Short mmCIF file of C-alpha atoms in Angstrom, two decimals:
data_model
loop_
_atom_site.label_atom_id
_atom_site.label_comp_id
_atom_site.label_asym_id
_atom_site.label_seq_id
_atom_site.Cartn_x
_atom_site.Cartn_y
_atom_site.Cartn_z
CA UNK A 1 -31.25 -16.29 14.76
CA UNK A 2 -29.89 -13.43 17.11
CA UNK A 3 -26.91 -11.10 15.71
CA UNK A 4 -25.13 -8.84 17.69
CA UNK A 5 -23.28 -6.92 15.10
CA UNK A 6 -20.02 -5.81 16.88
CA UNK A 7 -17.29 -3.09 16.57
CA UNK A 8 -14.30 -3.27 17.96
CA UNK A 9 -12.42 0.00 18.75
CA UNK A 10 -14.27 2.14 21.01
CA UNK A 11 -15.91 -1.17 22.24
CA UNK A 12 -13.26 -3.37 22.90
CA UNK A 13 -11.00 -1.14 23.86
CA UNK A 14 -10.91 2.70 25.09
CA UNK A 15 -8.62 5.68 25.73
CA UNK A 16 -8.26 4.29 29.12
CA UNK A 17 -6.95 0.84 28.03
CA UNK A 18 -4.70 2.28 25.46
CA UNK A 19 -2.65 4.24 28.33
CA UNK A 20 -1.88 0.46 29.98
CA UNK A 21 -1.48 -1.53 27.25
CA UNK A 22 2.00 -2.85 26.01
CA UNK A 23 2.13 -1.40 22.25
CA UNK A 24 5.43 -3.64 21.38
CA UNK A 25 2.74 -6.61 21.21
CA UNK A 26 -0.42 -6.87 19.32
CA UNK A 27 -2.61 -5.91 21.78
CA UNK A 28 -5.46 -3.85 20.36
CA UNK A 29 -8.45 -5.38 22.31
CA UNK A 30 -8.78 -5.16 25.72
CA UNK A 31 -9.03 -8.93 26.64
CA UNK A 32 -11.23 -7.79 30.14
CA UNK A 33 -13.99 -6.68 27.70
CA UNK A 34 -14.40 -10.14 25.80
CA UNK A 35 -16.27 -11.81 28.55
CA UNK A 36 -18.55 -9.13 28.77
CA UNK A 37 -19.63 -9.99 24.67
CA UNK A 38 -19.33 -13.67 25.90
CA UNK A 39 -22.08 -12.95 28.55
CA UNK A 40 -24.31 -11.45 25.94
CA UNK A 41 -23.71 -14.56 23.74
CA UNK A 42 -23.93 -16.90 26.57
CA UNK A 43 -27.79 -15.26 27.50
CA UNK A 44 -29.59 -15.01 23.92
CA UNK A 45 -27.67 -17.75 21.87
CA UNK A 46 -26.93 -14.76 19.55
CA UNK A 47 -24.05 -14.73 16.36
CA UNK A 48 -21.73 -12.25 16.37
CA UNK A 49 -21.29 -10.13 12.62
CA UNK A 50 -18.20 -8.01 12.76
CA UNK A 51 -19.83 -4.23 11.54
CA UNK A 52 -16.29 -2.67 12.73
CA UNK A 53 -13.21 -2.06 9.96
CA UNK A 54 -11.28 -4.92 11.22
CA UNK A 55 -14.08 -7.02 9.71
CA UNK A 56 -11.16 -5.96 6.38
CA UNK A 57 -8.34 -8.03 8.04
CA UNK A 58 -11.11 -11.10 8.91
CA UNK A 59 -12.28 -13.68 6.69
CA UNK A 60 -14.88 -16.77 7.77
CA UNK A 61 -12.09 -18.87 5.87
CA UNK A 62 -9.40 -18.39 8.49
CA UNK A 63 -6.90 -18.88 6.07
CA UNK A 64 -7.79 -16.19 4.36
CA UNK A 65 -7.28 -13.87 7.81
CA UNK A 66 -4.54 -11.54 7.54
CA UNK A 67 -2.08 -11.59 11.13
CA UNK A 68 -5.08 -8.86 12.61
CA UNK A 69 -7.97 -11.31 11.48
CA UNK A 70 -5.87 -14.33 12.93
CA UNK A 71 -5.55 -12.25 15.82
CA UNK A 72 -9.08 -11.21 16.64
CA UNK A 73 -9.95 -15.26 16.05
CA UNK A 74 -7.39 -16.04 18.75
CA UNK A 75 -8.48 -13.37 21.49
CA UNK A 76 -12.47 -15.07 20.54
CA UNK A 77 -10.96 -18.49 21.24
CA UNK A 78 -9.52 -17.88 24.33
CA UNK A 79 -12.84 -16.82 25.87
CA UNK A 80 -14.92 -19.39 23.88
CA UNK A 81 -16.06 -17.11 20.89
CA UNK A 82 -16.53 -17.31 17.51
CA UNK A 83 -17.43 -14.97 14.22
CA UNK A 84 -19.91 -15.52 12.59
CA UNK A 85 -20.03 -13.11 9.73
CA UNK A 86 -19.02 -9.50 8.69
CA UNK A 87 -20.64 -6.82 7.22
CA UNK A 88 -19.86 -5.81 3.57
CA UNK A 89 -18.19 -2.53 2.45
CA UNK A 90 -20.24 -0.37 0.30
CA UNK A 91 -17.91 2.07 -0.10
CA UNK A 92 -16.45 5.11 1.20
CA UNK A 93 -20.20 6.93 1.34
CA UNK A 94 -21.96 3.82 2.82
CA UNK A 95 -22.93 4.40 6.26
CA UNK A 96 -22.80 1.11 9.25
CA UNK A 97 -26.46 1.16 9.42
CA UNK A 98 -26.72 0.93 5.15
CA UNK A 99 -23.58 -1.85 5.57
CA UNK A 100 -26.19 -3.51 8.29
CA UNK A 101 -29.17 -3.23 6.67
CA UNK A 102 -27.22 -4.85 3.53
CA UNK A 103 -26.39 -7.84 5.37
CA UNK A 104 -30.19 -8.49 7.32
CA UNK A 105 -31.30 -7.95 3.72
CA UNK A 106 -29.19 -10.51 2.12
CA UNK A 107 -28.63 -13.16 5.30
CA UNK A 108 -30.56 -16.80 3.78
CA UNK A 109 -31.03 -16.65 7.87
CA UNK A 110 -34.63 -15.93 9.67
CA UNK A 111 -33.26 -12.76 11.86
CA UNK A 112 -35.14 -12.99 15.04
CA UNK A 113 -33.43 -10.41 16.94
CA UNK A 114 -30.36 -8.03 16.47
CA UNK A 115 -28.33 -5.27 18.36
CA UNK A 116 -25.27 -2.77 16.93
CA UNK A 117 -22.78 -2.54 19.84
CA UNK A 118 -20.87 0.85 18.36
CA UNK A 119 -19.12 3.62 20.09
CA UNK A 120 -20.03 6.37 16.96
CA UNK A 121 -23.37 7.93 16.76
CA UNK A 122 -23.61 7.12 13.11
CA UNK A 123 -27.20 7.91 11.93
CA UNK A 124 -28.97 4.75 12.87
CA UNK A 125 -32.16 5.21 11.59
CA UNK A 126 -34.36 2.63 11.65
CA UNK A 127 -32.06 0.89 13.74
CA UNK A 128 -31.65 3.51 16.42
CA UNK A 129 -33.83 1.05 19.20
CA UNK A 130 -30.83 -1.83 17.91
CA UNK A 131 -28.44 0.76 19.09
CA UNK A 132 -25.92 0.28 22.32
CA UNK A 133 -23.81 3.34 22.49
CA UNK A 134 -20.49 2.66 24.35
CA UNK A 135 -18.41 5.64 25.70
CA UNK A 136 -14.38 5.21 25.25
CA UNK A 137 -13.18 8.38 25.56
CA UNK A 138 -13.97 8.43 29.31
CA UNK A 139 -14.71 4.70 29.95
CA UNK A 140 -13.94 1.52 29.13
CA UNK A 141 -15.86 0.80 26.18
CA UNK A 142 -18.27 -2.04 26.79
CA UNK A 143 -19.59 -2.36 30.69
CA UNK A 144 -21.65 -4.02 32.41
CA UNK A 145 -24.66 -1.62 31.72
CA UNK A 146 -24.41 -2.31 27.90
CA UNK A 147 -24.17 -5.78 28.66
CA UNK A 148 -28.07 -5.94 30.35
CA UNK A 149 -29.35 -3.00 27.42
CA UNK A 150 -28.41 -5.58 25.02
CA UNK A 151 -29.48 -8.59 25.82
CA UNK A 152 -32.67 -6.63 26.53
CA UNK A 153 -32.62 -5.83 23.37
CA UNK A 154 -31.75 -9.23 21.54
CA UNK A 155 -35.05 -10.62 23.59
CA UNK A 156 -37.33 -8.28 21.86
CA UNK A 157 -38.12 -9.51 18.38
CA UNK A 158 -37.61 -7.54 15.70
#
């Protein structure tokens, strides 16, 4: 199996989105960005695992979503998407790369490939080859460009 483990703010969305969007609706991710995860999806047959902190308002048992979770399922819908999993919280001193090495530890699943679409340079270790840094602050969070470095990435096994 291929995971693309997948943040949301900084990814999703970006300073540049937030100064268009209309904040009197729910409209934290930038719906022009979905395809672009859709396109990774669509080339490597790869699950997405929500690493980001909405992964807190999202639950695999869609009842179980709060109106954010419900909301992230619906914006996946509409372009064909599905979650496949989150990351755990280990706590307020946990890194992402310790919450994503908890989960390829655990997964019953044969991990083939992986990448970490973030917009933070957390310390990535291990993982820092895994890593697709998107920028924001003075773009649009996930292009094009991170698009092709992942799905590079996702067809090199790990």
């Amino acid at each position: 199996m291929k995971v693309v483990f997948l943040d949301i703010d900084g990814v999703l969305n970006s300073r540049k989105y937030d100064k268009t969007r209309d904040y009197s609706k729910q409209t934290d991710i930038d719906e022009t960005r979905v395809p672009l995860v859709k396109e990774i999806v669509d080339a490597t047959d790869a699950k997405i695992v929500l690493s980001s902190t909405w992964r807190y308002h999202w639950n695999a048992d869609s009842s179980l979503c709060d109106e954010d979770g419900r909301y992230i399922n619906e914006i996946f819908a509409k372009f064909g998407l599905t979650i496949y999993d989150k990351t755990s919280d280990l706590g307020i001193m946990a890194s992402r790369r310790e919450e994503i090495k908890e989960w390829l530890d655990t997964t019953d699943e044969k991990i083939d490939s992986f990448v970490i679409i973030d917009d933070y340079m957390f310390d990535w270790g291990e993982f820092v080859e895994r890593f697709v840094r998107t920028e924001p602050q003075f773009r649009a969070g996930l292009e094009e460009e991170h698009v092709i470095k992942a799905i590079e990435i996702l067809n090199v096994s790990v």
